[in-house]
PDB file of C-alpha atoms in Angstrom:
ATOM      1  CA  UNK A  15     140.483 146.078 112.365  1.00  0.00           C
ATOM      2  CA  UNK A  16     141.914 142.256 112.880  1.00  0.00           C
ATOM      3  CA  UNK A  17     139.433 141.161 115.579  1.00  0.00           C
ATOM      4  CA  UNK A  18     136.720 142.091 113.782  1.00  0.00           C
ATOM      5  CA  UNK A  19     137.808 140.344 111.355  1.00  0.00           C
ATOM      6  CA  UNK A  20     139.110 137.438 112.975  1.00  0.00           C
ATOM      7  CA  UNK A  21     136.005 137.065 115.216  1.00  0.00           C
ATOM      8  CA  UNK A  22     133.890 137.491 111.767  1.00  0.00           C
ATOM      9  CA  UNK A  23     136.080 134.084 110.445  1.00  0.00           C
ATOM     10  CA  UNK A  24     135.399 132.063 113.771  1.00  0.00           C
ATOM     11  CA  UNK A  25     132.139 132.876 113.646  1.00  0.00           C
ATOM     12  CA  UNK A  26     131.613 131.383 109.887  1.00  0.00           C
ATOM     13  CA  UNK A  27     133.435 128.121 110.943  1.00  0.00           C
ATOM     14  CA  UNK A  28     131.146 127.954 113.777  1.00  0.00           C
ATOM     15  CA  UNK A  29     128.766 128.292 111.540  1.00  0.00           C
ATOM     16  CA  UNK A  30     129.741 125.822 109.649  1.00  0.00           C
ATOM     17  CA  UNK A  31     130.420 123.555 111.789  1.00  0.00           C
ATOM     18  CA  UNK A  32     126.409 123.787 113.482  1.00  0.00           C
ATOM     19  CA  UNK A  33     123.950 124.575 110.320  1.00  0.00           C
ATOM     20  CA  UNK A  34     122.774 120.986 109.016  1.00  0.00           C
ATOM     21  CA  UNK A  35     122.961 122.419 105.505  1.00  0.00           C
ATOM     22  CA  UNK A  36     126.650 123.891 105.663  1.00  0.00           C
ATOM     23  CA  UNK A  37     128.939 122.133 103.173  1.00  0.00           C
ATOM     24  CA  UNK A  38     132.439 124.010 104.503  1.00  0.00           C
ATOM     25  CA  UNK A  39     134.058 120.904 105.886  1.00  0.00           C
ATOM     26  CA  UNK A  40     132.992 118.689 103.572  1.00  0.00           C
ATOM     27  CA  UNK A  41     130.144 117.184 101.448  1.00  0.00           C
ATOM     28  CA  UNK A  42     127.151 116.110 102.984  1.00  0.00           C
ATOM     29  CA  UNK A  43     123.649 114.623 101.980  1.00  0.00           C
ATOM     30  CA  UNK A  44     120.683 117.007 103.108  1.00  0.00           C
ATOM     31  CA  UNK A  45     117.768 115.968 100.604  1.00  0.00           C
ATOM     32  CA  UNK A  46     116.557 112.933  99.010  1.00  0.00           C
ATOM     33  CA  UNK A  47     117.024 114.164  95.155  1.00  0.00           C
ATOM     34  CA  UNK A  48     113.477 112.896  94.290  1.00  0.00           C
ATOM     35  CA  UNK A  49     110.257 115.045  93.898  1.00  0.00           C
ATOM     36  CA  UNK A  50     107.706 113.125  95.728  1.00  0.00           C
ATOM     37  CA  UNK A  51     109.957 111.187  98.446  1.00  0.00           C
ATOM     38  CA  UNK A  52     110.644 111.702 101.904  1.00  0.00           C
ATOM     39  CA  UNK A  53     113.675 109.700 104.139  1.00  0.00           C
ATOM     40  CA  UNK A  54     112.616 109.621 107.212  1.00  0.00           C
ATOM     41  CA  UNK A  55     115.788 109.330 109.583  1.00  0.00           C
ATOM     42  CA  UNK A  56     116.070 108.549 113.281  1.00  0.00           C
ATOM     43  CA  UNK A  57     118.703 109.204 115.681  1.00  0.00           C
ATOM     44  CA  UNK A  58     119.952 107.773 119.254  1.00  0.00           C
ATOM     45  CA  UNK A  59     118.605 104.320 119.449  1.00  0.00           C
ATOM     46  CA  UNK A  60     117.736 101.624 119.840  1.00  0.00           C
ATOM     47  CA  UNK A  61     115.235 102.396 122.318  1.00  0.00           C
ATOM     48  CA  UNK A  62     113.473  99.266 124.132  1.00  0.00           C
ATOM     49  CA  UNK A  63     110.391 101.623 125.136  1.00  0.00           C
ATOM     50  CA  UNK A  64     109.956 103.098 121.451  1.00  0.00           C
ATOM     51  CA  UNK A  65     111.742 101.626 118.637  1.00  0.00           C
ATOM     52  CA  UNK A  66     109.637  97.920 117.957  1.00  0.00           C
ATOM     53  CA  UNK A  67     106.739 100.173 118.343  1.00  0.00           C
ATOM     54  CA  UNK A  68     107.626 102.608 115.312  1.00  0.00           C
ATOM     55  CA  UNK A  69     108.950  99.662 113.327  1.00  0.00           C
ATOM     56  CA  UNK A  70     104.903  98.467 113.516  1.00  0.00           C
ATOM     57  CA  UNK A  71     103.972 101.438 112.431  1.00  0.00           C
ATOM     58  CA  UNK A  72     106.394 102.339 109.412  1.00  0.00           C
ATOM     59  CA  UNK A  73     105.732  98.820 108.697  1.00  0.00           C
ATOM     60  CA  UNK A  74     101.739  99.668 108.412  1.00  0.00           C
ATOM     61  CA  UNK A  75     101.904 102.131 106.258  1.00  0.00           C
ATOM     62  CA  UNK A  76     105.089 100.337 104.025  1.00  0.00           C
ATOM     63  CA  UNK A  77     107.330 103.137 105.134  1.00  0.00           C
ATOM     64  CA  UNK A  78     111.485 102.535 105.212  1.00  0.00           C
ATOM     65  CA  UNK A  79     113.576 103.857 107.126  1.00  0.00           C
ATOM     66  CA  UNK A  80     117.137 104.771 108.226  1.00  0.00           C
ATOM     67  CA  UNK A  81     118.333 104.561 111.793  1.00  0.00           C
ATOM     68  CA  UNK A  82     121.215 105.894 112.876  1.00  0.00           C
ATOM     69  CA  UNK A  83     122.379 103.862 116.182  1.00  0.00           C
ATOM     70  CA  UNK A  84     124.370 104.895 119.565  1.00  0.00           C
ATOM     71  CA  UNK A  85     127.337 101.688 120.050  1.00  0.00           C
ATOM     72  CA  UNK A  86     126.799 101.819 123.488  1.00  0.00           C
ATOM     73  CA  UNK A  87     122.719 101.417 122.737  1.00  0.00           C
ATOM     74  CA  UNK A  88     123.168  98.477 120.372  1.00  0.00           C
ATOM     75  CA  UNK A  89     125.216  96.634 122.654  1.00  0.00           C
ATOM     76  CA  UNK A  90     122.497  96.865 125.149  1.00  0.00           C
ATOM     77  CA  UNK A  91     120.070  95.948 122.460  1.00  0.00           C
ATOM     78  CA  UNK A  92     120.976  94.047 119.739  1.00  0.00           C
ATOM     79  CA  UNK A  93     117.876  92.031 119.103  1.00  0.00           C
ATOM     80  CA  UNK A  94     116.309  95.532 118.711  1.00  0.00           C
ATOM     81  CA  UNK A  95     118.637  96.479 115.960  1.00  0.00           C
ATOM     82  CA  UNK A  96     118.361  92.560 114.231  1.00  0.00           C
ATOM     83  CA  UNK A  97     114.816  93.437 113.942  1.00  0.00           C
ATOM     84  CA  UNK A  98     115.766  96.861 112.469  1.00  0.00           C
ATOM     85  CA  UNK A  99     117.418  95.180 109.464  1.00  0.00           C
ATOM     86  CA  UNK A 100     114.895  92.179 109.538  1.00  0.00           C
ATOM     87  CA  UNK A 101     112.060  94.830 108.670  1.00  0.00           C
ATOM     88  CA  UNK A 102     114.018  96.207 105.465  1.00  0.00           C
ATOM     89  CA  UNK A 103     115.275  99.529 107.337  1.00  0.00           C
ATOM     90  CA  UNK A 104     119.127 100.726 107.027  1.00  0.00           C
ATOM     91  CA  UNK A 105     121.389 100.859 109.865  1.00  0.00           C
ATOM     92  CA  UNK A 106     123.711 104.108 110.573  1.00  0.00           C
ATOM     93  CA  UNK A 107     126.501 105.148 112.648  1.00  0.00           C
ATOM     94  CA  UNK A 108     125.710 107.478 115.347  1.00  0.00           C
ATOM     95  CA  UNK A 109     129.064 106.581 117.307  1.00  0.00           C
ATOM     96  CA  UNK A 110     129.597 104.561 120.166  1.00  0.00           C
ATOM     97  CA  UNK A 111     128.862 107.756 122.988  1.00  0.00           C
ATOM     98  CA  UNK A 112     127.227 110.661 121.359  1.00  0.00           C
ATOM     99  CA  UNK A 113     129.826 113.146 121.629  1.00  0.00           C
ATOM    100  CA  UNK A 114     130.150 116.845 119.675  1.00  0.00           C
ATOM    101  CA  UNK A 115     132.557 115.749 117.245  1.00  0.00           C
ATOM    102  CA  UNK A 116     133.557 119.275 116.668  1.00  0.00           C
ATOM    103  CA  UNK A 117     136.607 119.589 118.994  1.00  0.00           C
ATOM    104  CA  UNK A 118     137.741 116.129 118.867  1.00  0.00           C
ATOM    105  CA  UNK A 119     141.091 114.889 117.588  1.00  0.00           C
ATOM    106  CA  UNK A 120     140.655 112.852 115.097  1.00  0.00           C
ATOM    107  CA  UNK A 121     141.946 109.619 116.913  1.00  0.00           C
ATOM    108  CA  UNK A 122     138.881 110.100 119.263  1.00  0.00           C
ATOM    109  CA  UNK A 123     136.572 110.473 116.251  1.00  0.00           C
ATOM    110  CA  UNK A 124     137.961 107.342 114.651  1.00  0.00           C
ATOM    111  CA  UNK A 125     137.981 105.184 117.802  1.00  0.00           C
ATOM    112  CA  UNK A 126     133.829 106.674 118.191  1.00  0.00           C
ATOM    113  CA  UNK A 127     132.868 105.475 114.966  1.00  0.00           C
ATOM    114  CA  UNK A 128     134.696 102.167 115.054  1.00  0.00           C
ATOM    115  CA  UNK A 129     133.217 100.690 117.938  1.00  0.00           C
ATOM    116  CA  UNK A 130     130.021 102.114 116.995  1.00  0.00           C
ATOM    117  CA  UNK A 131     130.613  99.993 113.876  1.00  0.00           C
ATOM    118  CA  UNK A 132     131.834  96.839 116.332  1.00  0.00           C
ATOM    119  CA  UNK A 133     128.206  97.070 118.092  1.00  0.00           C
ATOM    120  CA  UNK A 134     126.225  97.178 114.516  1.00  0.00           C
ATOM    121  CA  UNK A 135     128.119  93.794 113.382  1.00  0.00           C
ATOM    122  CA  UNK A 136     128.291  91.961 116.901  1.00  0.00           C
ATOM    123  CA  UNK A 137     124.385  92.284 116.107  1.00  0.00           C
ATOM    124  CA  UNK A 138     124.867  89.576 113.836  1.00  0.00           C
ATOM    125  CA  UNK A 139     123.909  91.434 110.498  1.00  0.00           C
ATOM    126  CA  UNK A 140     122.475  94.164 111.399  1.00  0.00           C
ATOM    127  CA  UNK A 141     123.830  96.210 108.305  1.00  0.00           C
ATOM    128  CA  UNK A 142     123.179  93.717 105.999  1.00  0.00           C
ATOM    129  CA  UNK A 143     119.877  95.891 104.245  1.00  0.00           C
ATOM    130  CA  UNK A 144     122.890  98.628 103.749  1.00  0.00           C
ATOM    131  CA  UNK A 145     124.944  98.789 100.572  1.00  0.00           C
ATOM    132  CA  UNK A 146     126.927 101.273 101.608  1.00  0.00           C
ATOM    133  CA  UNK A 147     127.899 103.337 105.338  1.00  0.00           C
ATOM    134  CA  UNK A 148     126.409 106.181 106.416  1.00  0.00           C
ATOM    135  CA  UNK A 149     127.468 108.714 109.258  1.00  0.00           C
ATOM    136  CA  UNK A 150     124.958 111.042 111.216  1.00  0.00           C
ATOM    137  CA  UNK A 151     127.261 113.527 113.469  1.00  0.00           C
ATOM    138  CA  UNK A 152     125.569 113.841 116.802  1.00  0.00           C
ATOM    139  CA  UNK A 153     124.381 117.216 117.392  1.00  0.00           C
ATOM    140  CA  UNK A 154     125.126 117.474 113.372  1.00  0.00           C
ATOM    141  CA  UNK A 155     128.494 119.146 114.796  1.00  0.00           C
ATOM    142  CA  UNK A 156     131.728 118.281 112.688  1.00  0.00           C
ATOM    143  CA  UNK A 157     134.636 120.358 111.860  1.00  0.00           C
ATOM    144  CA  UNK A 158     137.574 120.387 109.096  1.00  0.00           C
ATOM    145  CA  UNK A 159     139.065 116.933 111.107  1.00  0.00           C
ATOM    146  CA  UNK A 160     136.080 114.703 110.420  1.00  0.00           C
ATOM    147  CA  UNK A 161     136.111 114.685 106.512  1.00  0.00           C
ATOM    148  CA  UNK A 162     139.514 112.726 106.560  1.00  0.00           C
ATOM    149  CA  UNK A 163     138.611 110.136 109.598  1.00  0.00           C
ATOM    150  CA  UNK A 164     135.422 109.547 107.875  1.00  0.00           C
ATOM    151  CA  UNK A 165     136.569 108.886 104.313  1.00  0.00           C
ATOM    152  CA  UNK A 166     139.602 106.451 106.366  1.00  0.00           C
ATOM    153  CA  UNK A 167     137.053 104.963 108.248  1.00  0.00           C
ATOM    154  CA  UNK A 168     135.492 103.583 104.803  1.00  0.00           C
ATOM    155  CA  UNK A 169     131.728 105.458 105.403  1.00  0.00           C
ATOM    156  CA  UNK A 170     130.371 106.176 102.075  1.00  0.00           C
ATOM    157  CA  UNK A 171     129.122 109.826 103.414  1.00  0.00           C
ATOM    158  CA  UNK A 172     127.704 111.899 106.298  1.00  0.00           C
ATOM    159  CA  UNK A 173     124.276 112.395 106.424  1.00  0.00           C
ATOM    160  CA  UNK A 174     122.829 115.733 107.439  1.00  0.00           C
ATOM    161  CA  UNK A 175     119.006 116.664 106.918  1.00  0.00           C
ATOM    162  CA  UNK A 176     116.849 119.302 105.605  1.00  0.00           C
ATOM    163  CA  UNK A 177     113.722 119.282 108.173  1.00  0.00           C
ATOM    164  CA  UNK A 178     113.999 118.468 111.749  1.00  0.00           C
ATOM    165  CA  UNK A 179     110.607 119.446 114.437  1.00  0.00           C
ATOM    166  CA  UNK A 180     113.778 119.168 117.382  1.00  0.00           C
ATOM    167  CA  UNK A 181     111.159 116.420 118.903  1.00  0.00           C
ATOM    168  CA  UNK A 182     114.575 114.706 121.188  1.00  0.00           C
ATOM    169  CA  UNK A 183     112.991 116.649 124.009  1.00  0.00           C
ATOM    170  CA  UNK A 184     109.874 115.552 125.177  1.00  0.00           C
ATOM    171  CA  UNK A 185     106.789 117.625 124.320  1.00  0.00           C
ATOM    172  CA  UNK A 186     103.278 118.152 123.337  1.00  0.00           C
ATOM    173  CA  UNK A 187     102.922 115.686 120.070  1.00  0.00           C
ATOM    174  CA  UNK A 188     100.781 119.016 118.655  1.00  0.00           C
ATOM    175  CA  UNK A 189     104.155 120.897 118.393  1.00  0.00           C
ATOM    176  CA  UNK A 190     106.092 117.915 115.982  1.00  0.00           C
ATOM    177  CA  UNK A 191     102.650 117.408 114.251  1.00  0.00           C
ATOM    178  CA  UNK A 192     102.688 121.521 113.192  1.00  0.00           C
ATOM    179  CA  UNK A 193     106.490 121.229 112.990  1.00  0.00           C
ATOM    180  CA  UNK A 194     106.580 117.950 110.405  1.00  0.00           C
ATOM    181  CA  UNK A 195     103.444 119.866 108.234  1.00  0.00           C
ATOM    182  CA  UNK A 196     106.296 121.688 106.505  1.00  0.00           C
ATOM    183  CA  UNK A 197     107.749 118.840 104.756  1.00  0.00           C
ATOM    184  CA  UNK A 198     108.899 119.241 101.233  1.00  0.00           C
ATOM    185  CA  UNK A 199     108.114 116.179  99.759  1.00  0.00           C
ATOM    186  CA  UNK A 200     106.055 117.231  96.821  1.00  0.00           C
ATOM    187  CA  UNK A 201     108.943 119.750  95.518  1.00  0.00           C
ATOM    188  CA  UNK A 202     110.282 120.159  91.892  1.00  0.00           C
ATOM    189  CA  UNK A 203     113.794 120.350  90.926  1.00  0.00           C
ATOM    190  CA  UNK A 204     117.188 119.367  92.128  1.00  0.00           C
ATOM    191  CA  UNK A 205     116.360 119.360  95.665  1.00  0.00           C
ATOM    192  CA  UNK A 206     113.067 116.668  95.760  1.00  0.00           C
ATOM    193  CA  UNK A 207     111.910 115.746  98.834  1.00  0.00           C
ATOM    194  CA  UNK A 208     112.969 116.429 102.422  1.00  0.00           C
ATOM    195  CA  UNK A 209     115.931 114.013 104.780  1.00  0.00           C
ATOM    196  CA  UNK A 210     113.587 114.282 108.202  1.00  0.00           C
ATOM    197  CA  UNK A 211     115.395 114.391 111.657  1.00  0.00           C
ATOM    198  CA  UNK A 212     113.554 112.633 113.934  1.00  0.00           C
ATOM    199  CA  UNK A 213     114.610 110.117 117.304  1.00  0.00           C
ATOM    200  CA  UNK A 214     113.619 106.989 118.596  1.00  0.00           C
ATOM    201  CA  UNK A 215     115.375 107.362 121.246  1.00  0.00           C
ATOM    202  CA  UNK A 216     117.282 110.167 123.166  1.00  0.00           C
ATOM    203  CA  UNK A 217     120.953 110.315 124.149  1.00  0.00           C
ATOM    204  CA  UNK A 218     121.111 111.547 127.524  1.00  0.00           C
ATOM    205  CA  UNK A 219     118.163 108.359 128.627  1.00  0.00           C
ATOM    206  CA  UNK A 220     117.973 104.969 127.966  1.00  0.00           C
ATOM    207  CA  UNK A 221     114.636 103.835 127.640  1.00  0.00           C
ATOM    208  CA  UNK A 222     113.271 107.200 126.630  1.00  0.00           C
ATOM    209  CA  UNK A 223     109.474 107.892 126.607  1.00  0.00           C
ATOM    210  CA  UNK A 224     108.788 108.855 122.921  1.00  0.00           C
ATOM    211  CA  UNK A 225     105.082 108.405 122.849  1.00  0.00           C
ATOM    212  CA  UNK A 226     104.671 111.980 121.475  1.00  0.00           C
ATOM    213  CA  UNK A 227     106.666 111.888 118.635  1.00  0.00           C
ATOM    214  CA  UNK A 228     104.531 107.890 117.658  1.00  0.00           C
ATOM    215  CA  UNK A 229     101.648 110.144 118.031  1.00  0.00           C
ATOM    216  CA  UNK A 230     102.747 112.514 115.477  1.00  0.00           C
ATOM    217  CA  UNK A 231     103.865 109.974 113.122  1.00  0.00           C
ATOM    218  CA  UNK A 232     100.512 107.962 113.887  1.00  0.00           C
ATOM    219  CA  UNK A 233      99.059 111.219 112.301  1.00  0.00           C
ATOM    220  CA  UNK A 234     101.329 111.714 109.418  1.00  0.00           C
ATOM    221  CA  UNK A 235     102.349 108.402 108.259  1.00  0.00           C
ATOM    222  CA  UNK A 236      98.833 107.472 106.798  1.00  0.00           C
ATOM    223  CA  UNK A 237      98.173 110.893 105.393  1.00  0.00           C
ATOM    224  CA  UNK A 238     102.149 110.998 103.812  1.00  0.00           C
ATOM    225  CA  UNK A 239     101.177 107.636 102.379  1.00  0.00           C
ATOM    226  CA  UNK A 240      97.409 108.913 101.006  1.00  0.00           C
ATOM    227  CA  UNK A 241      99.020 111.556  99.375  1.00  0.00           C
ATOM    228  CA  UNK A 242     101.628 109.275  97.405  1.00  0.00           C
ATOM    229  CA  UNK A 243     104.988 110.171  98.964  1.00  0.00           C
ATOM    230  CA  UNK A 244     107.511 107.482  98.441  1.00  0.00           C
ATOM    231  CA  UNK A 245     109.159 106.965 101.517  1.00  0.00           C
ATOM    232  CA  UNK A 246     113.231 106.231 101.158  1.00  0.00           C
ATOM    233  CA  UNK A 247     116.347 104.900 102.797  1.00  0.00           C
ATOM    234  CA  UNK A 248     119.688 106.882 102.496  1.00  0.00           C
ATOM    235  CA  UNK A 249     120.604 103.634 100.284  1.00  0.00           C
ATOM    236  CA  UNK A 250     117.976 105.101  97.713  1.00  0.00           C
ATOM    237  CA  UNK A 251     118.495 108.935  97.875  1.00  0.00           C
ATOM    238  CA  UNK A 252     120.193 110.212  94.115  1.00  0.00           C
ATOM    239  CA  UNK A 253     121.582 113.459  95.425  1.00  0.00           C
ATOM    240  CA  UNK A 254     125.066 113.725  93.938  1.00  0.00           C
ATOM    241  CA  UNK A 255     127.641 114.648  96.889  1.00  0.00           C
TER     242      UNK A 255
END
């Protein structure tokens, strides 16, 4: 009767560790808090093939964002990431090398996050739109370790997300148009609008081709914006943690 049992338990943490919504190993932000708002959130850049292009077109249809950056990206890029923060968007830590954080000692986390942080300022104010400091797990893997390192590290929270249309790959931009269609911005109560997962750039490349996923935007953006969603940084989401 233990292994059952015991297999039952690891499979929970596992769990836990994986679903973007799981609050087991600590509190996390997963929607904005606002009927009628959407935070639009991208991962693994800068990208020098996609990211000035996207920052045109957020910026035509007065949509901010959040970007959560790669260290070793940023140091490739930093003018890419200066015009991040010129534009009004917030800057996030991604790390420095896009590991799982789930089996990492805690001195490995730390040491990811800190030069990560080191890339974002040796881009001469790149965080300056951001109040506060955000944290986007790669692979939104973390376990009981990271709550500690992350509340040392002085990052105000980690930031899961609610809606994701897994567009890192690349594919048909039909597939993240259908996919991002199920957006929850116009929702009632405590959980207002959606935290989108989306990238501008993709972990395992640099200088990823991510004209499908500017081609699904290019058809959501205006229609998001016609239909009065209020697009929002993590700076401005209200969800308690």
């Amino acid at each position: 009767m233990a292994l059952p049992a015991v297999g039952a338990v690891a499979g929970i943490a596992t769990l836990g560790a994986r679903y973007h919504l799981s609050q087991i190993y600590g509190p996390t932000l997963r929607y904005t808090g606002q009927a009628g708002t959407m935070a639009l959130t991208f991962d693994d850049g800068p990208n020098p093939a996609a990211t000035l292009t996207l920052l045109d077109l957020l910026e035509k249809h007065g949509a901010r964002a959040t970007f959560f950056v790669i260290g070793n990206y940023v140091s490739r890029a930093p003018e890419i990431v200066r015009e991040i923060a010129a534009r009004g968007h917030v800057v996030g830590n991604h790390t420095e090398n896009h590991p799982s954080l789930l089996w990492l000692p805690p001195g490995r986390i730390a040491q990811e996050l800190r030069r990560c942080d080191e890339a974002i300022a040796a881009a001469s104010a790149a965080g300056a739109n951001s109040a506060r400091r955000w944290l986007r797990p790669p692979y939104g893997s973390r376990g009981p370790q990271l709550e500690h390192v992350r509340r040392a590290a002085g990052i105000d929270a980690v930031v899961m997300w609610s809606l994701t249309c897994f567009d890192w790959n690349p594919q048909p931009k039909e597939k993240l148009i259908a996919r991002l269609g199920r957006a929850r911005w116009n929702l009632s109560g405590k959980c207002g609008g959606d935290i989108v997962l989306l990238h501008d750039g993709w972990s395992k490349q640099w200088a990823a081709n991510k004209d499908y996923l500017i081609g699904a935007l290019e058809h959501w953006l205006p229609r998001w914006a016609d239909a009065g969603v209020k697009f929002v940084t993590v700076d401005q989401i209200t969800t308690k943690l």
